[in-house]
Coordinates of C-alpha atoms and ligand atoms in Angstrom, one line a residue:
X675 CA -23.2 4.8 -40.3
X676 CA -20.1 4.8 -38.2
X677 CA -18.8 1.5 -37.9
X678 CA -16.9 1.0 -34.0
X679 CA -14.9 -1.7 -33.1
X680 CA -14.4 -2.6 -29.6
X681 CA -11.5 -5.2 -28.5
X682 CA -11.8 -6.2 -25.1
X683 CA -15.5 -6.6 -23.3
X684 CA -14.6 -5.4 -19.9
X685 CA -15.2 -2.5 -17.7
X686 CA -13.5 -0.1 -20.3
X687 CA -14.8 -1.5 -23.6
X688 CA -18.3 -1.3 -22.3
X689 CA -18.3 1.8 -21.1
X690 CA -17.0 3.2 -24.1
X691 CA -19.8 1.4 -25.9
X692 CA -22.5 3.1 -23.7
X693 CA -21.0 6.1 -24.4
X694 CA -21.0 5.6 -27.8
X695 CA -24.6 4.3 -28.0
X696 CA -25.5 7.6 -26.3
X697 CA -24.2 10.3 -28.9
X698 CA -24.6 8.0 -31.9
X699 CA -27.7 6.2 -32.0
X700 CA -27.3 4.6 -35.5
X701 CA -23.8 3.3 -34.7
X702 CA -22.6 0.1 -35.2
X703 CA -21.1 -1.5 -32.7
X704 CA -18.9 -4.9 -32.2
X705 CA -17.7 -5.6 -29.1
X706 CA -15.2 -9.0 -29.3
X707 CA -14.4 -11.2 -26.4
X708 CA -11.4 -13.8 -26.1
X709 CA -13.4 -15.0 -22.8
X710 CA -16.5 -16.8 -23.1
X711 CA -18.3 -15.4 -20.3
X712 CA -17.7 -11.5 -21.7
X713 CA -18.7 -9.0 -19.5
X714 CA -18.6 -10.1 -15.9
X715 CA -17.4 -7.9 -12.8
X716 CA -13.7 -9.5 -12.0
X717 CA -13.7 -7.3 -8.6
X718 CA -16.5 -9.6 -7.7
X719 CA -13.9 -12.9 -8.5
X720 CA -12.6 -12.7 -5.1
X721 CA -16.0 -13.2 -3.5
X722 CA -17.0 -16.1 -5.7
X723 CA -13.6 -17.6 -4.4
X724 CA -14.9 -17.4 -0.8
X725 CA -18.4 -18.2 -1.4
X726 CA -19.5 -14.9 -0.3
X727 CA -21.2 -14.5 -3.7
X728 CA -23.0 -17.2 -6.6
X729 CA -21.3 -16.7 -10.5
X730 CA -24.5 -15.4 -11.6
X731 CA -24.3 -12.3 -9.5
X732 CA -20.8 -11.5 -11.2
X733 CA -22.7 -10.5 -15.0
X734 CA -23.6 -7.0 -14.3
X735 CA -25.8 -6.8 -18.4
X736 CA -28.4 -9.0 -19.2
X737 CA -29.0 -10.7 -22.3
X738 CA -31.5 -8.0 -22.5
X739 CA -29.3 -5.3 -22.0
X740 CA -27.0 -6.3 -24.5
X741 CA -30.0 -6.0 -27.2
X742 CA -31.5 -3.2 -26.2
X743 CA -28.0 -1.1 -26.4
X744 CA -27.6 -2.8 -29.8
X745 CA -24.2 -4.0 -29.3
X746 CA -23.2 -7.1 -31.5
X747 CA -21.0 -9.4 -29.0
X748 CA -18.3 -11.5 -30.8
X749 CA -16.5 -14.2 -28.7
X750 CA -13.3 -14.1 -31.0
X751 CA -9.4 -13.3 -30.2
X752 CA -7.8 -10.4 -32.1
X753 CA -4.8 -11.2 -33.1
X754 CA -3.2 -8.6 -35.4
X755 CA -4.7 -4.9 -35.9
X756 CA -3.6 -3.0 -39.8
X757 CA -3.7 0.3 -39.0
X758 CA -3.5 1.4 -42.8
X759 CA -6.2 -1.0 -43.9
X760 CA -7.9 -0.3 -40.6
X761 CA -9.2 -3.6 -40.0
X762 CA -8.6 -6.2 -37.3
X763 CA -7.7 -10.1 -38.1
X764 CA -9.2 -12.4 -35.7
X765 CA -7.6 -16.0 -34.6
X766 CA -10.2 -17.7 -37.2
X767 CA -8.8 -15.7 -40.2
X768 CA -11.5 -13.4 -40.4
X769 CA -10.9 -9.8 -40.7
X770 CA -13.4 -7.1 -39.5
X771 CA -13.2 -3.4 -40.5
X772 CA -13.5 -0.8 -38.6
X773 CA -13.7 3.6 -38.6
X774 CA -12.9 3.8 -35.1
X775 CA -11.2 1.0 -33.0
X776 CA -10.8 0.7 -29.2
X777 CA -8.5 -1.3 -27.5
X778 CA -9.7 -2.6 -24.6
X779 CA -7.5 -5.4 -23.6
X780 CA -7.2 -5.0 -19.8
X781 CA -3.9 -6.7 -18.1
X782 CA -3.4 -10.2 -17.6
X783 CA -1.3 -11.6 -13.8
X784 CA 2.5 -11.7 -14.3
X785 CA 4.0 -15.3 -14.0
X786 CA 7.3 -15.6 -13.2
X787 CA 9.1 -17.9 -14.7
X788 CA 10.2 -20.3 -12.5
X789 CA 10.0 -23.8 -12.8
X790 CA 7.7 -25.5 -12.3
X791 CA 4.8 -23.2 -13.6
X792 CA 2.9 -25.1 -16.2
X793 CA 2.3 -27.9 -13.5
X794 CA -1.5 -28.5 -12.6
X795 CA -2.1 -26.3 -9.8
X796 CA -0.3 -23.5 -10.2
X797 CA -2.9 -20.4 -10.4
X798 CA -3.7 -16.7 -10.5
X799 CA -7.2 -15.1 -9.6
X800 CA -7.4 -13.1 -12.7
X801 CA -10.6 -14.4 -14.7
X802 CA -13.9 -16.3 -14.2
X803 CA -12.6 -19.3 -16.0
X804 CA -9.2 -19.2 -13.5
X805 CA -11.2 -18.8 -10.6
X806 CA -13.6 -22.1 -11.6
X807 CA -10.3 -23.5 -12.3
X808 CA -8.9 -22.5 -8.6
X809 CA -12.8 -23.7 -6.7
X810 CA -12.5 -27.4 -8.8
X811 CA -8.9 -27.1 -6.9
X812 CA -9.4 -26.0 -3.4
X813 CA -10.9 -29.0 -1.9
X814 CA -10.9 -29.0 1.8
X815 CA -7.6 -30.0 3.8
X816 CA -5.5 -29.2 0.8
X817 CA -2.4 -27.3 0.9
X818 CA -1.3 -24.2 -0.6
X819 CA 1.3 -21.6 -1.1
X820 CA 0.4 -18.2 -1.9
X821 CA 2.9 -15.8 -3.4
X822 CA 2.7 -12.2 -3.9
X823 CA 2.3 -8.6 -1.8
X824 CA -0.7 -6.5 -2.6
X825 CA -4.8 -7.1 -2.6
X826 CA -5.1 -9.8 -5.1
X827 CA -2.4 -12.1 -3.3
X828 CA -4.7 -11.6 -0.1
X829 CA -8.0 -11.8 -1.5
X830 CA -6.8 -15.5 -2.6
X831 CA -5.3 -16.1 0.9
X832 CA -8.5 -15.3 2.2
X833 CA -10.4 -17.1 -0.4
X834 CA -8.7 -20.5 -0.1
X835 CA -9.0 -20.5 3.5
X836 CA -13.0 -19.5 3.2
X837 CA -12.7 -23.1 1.4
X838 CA -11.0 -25.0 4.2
X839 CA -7.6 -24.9 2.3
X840 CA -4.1 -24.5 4.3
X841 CA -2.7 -21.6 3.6
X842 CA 1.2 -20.8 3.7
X843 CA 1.9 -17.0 3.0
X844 CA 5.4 -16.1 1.1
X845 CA 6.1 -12.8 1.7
X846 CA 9.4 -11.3 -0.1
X847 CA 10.3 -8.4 1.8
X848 CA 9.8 -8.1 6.0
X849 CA 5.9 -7.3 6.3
X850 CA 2.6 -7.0 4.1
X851 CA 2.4 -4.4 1.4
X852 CA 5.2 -2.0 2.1
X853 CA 4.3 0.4 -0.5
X854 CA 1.0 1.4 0.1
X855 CA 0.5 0.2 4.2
X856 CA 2.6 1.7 7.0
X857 CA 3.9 -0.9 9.7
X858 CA 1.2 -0.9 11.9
X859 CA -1.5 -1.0 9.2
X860 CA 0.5 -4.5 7.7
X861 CA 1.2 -5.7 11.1
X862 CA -2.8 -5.4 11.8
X863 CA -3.3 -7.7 8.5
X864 CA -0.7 -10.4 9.0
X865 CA -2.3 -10.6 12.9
X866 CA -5.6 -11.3 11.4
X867 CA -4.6 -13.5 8.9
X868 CA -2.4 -15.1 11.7
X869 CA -5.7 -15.5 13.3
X870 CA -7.5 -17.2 10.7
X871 CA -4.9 -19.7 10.8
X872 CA -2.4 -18.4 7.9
X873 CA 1.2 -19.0 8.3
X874 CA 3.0 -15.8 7.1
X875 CA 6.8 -16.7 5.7
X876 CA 8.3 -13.1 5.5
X877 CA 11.8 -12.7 3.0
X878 CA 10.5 -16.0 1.4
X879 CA 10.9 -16.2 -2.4
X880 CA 9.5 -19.1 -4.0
X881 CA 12.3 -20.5 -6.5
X882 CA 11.0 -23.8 -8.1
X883 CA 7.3 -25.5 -8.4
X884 CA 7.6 -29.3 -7.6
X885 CA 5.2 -32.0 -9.2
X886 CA 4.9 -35.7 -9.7
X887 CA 2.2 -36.4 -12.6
X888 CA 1.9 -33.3 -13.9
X889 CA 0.5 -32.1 -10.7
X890 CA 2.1 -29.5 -8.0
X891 CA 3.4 -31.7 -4.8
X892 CA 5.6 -28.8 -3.6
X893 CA 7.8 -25.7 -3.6
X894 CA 11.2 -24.8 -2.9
X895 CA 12.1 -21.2 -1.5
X896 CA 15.3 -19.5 -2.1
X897 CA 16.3 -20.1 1.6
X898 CA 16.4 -23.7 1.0
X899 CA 13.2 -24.2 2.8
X900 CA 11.1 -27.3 1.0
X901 CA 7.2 -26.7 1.2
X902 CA 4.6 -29.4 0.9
X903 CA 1.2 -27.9 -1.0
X904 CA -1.3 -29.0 -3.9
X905 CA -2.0 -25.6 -5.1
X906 CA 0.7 -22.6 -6.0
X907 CA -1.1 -19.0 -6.3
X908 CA 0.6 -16.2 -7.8
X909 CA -0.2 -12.9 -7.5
X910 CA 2.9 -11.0 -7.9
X911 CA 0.9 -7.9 -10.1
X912 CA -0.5 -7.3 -13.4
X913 CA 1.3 -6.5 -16.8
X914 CA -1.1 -4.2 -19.7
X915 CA -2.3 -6.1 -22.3
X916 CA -0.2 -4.1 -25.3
X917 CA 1.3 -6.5 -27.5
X918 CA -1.6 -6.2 -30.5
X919 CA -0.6 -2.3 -29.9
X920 CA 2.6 -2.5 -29.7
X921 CA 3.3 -5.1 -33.1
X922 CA 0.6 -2.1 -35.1
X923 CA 3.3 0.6 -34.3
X924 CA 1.8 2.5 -32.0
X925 CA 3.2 4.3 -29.3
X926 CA 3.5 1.9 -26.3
X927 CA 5.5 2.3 -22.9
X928 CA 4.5 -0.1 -19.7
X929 CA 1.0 0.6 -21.3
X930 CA -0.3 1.4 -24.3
X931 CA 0.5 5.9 -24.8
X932 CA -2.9 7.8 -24.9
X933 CA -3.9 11.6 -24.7
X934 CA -6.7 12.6 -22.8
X935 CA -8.5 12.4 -25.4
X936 CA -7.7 8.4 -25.1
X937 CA -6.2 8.8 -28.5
X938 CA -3.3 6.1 -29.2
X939 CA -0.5 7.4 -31.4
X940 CA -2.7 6.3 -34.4
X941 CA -5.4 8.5 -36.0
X942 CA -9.0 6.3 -35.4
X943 CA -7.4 4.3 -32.9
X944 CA -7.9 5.0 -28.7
X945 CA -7.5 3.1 -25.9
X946 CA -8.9 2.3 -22.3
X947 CA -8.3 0.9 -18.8
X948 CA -5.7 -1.4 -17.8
X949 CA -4.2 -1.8 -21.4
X950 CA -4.1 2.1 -21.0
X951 CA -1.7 4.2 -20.1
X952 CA -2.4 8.0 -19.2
X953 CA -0.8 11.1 -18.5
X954 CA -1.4 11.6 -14.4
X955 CA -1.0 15.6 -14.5
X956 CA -0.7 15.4 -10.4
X957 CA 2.4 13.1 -11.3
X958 CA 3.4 15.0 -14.7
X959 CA 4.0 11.4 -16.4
X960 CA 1.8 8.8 -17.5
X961 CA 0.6 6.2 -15.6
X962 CA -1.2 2.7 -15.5
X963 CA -4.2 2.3 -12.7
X964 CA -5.5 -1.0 -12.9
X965 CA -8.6 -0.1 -11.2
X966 CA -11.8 -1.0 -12.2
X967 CA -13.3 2.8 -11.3
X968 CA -10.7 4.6 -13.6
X969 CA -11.3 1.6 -16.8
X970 CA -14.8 2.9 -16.8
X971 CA -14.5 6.6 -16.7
X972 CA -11.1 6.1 -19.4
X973 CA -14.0 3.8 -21.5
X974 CA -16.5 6.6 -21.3
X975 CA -13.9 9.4 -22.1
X976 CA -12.6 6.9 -24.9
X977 CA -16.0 6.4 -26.6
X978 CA -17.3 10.2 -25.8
X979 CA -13.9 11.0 -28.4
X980 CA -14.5 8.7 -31.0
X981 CA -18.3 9.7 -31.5
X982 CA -17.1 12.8 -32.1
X983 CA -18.1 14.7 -28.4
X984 CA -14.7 15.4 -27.4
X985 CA -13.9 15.4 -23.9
X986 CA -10.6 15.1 -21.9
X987 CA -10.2 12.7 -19.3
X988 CA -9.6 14.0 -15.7
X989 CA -7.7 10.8 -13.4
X990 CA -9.0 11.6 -9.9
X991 CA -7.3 11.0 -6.6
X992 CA -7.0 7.0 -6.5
X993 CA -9.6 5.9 -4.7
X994 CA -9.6 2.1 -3.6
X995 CA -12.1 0.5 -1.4
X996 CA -11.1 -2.8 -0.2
X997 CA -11.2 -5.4 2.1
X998 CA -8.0 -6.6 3.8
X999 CA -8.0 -9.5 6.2
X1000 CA -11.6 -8.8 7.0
X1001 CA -11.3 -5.6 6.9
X1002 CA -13.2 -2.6 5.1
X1003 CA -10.3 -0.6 3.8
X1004 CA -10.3 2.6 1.9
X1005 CA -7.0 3.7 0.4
X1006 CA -6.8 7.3 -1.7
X1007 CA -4.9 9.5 -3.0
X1008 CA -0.7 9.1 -2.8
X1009 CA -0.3 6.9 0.3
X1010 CA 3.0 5.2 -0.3
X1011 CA 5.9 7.6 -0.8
X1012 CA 4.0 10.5 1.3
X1013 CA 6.3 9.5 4.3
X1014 CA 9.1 10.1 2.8
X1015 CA 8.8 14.1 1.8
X1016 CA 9.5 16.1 4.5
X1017 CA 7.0 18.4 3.8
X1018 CA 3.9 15.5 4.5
X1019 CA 3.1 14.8 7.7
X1020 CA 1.4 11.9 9.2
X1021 CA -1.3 12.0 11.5
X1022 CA -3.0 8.9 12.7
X1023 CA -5.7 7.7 15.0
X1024 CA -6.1 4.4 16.6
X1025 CA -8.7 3.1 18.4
X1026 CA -9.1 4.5 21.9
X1027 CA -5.7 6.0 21.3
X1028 CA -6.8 9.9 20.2
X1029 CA -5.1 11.2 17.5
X1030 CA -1.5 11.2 17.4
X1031 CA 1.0 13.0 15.3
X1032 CA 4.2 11.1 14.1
X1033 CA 6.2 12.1 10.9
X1034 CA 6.2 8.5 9.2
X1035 CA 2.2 8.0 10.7
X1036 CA 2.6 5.4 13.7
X1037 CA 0.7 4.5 15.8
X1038 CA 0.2 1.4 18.4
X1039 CA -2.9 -0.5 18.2
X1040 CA -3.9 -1.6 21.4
X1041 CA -7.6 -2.6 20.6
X1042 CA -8.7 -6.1 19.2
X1043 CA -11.7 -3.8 17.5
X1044 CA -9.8 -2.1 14.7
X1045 CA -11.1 1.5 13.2
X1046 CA -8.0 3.7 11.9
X1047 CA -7.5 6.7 10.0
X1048 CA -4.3 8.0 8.5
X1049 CA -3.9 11.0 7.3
X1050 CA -1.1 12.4 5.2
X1051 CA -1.2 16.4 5.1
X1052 CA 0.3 18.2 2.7
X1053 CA 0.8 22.1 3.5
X1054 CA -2.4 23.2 2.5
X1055 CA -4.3 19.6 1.1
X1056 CA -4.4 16.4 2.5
X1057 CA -2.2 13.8 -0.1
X1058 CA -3.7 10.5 1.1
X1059 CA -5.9 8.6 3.5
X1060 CA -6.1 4.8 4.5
X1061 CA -9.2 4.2 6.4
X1062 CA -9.4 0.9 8.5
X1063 CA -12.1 -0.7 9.9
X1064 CA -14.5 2.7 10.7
X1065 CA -15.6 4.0 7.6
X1066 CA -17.1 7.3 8.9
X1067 CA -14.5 10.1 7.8
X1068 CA -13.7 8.2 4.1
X1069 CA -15.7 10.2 2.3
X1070 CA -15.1 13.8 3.4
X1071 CA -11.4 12.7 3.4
X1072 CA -12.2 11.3 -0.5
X1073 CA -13.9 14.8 -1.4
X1074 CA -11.0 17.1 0.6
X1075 CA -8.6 14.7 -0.8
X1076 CA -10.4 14.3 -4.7
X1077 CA -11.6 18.4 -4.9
X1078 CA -8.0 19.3 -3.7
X1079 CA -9.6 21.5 -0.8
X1080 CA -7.2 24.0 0.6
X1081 CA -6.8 23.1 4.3
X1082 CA -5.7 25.5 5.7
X1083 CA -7.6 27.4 7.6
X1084 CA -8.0 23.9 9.5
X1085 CA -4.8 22.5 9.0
X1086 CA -3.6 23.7 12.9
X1087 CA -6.7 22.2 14.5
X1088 CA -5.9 18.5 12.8
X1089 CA -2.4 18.7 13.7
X1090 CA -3.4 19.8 17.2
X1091 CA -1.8 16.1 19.4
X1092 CA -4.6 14.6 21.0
X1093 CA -7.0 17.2 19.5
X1094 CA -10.3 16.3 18.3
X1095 CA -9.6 15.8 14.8
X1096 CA -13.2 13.8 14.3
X1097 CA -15.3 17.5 15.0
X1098 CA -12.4 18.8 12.7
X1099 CA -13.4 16.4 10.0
X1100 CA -17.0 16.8 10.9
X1101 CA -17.2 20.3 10.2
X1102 CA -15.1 19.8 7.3
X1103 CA -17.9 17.6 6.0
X1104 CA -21.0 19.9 7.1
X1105 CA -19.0 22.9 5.0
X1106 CA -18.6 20.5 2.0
X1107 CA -22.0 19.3 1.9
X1108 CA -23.0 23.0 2.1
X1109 CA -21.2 24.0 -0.6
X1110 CA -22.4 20.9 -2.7
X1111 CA -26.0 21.8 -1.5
X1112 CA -25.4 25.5 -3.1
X1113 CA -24.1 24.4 -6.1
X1114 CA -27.2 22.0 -6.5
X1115 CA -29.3 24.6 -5.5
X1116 CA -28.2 27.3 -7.9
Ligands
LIG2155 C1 -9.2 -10.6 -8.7 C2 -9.3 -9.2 -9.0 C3 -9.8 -8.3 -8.1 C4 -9.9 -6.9 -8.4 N1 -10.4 -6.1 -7.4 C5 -10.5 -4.8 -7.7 C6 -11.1 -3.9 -6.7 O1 -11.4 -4.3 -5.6 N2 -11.2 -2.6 -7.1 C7 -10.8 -2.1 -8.3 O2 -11.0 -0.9 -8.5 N3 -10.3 -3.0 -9.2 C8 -10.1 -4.3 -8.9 N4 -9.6 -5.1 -9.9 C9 -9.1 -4.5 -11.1 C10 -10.3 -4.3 -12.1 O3 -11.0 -5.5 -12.3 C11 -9.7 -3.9 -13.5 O4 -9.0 -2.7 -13.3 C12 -10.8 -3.7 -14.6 O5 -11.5 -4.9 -14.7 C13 -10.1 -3.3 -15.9 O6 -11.0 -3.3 -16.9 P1 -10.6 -3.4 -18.4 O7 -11.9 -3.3 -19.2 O8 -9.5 -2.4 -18.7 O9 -10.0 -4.8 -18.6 P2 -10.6 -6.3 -18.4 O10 -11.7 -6.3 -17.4 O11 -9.4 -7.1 -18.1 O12 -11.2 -6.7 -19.8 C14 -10.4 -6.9 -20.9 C15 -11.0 -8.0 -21.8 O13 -10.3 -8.0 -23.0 C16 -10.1 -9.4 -23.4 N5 -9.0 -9.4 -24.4 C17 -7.7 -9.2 -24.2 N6 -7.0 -9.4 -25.3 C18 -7.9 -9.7 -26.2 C19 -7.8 -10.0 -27.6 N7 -6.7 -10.0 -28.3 N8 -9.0 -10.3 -28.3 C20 -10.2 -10.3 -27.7 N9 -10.3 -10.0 -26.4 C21 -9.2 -9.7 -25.7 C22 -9.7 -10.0 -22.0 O14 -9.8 -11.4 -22.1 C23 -10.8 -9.4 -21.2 O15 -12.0 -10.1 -21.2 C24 -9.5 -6.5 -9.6 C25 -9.0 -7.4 -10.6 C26 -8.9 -8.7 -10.3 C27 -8.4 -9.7 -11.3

């Protein structure tokens, strides 16, 4: 009997347990958890912070589950893995063997280290315990600061207003999310936020956490600016979870090094998801994703290879649905540095605007409804999409963008100014869906 050993209970280490349950029905298999409430969905954190969902909703397995799939669930921290022994030391002393390990650590949120940050009240949105932590904090009238550019830094924006808190926004460059969002698209957040009441401080770096008792009365900014708040959240990205890797001797970068077979630099030893990093052929280097989609198929590719099935892992187009300010946004494939190749053009369509063709993507929003499609088109694929609002087109843009369809026998009509890129899309869709019905069918 093949004895597995799964560290980390999250997205990546179950799925590589379910896949391992599948081809090896006599495994064993010991999946160990620092956090006490084990598997939970940690997308779903952000709507527990604004109510929108109860805790109970989060736990995607039963009890039941857990038993019927046979997996033995330790709540334990692993602190030291001996490759040559192959066993794993736990924070209690004891040691567990193993034939084939995963590590499954995820990421944790990146502090910065200011001063100031061990007060009560500073706070990241980065597990079910933290996000308790941030609800017992966000009473109603309180102030906060919120630090940090991308979705997590919004979703707690959004979340401590959803709980009657006073938001202040610190932005460190000019606008939201310059690396993935063009102007328009950020300018469309910051007016909703606006909206809901947010005050947006753009070029604001926070520089020092004030407190009196322990507690957080205020923050300083590196333009001299002096803040009042309760409550400091940071969200300023996430960093892999390598060190157990890295202090084994394995192969680590930003990430911990797989193949596609998941494989670490250490026979009987893979690893998954956010602690993961993987070759991104598209890319030709190897990449972290820290999405919940790609932790799952990297756990199933992981535990597929260590029961023996062997099977390489394929990343996909990123693919990101979201919600930004309110609204439903889907983001895939390479939106960010698109712009800046030449050979990418940007085509966008606003509401009541028609499409319009720009090199960088603009386009002025004049209605208060938003739907908006950008489009980044390669010479014969389309590179990237973000959908706003509307989500009509996002998934024939995900399968042109995800199948790598060759577009050019189209590519003329979408780039036509004004032209009526929706039928274009439409029939792109109808042609797809053909194709998929064939393949079913044969
Ligand atoms: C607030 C928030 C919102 C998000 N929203 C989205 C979204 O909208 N869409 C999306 O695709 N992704 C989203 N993500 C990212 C997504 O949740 C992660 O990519 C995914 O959970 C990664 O799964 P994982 O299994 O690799 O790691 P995790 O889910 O982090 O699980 C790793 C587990 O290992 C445990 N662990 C670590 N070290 C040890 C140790 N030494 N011993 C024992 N246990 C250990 C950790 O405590 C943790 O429980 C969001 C993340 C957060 C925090």
């Amino acid at each position: 009997m093949t004895n597995y050993l799964i560290l980390g209970s999250g997205a990546a280490g179950i799925s590589a347990s379910q896949a391992i349950r599948k081809l090896d029905v006599q495994a064993e298999i010991t999946l160990v958890s620092e956090e006490r409430d084990g598997y939970y969905s940690r997308p779903g954190l952000a709507y527990l912070l604004s109510g929108e969902v109860s805790e109970g909703l989060l736990y995607p397995f039963s009890k039941a589950d857990f038993q019927r799939l046979r997996f033995n669930l330790i709540h334990m921290q692993a602190k030291q893995i001996l490759p040559e022994q192959h066993q794993v030391v736990f924070s209690d002393g004891r040691r567990l063997g193993y034939d084939r390990l995963l590590i499954a650590t995820g990421a944790r949120a990146v502090k910065p280290d200011l001063p100031g940050m061990a007060l009560q009240g500073v706070v990241t949105l980065d597990s079910l315990e933290e996000t308790r932590l941030i609800l017992r904090l966000a009473h109603r009238g309180r102030l906060a600061i919120v630090a940090g550019g991308g979705i997590t830094a919004l979703e707690l924006v959004e979340g401590l207003r959803a709980r009657g808190v006073a938001v202040a926004y610190l932005l460190r460059g000019e606008r939201y999310w310059p690396n993935v969002l063009d102007e328009t698209e950020s300018r469309i957040v910051e007016a909703r936020l606006r909206h809901e009441g947010v005050r947006i401080y753009p070029h604001t770096e926070l520089v020092e956490i004030q407190g009196k008792n322990g507690k957080v009365v205020g923050a300083r900014t590196a333009d001299g600016r002096q803040l009042r708040c309760e409550l400091v959240g940071i969200a300023i990205g996430v960093a892999p979870r390598k060190e157990l890797a890295e202090a084994a001797g394995l192969r680590v970068d930003k990430g911990i090094l797989v193949d596609d077979r998941m494989q670490t630099s250490q026979a009987d030893i893979y690893a998954a998801g956010d602690a993961a990093q993987v070759f991104d052929p598209s890319l030709g280097r190897a990449i972290i994703d820290s999405l919940w989609g790609p932790a799952c198929l990297q756990g199933r590719t992981a535990g597929k290879n260590m029961a023996g099935g062997g099977d390489a892992y394929l990343k996909g187009a990123a693919f990101n649905v979201t919600r930004l300010a309110g609204l439903t946004t889907t983001i895939i494939g390479g939106v960010g540095d698109g712009s800046k190749d030449p050979n990418v053009i940007g085509i966008v369509r606003g509401d009541s605007e028609g499409w319009r063709q720009r090199p960088e993507g603009l386009v002025a929003q004049t209605s208060s409804e938003v739907n908006r499609l950008r489009l980044l088109l390669g010479e014969r694929k389309v590179i990237g999409a973000v959908v706003m609002g509307d989500q009509t087109h996002s998934r024939t843009v995900h399968h042109l963008i995800s199948r790598g369809v060759d577009i050019g026998a189209i590519r003329e009509k979408m780039l036509q100014v004004g032209g009526a890129l929706d039928m274009v899309l439409a029939e792109a869709a109808n042609r797809l869906d053909e194709q998929g019905g064939r393949q079913h069918g044969a």
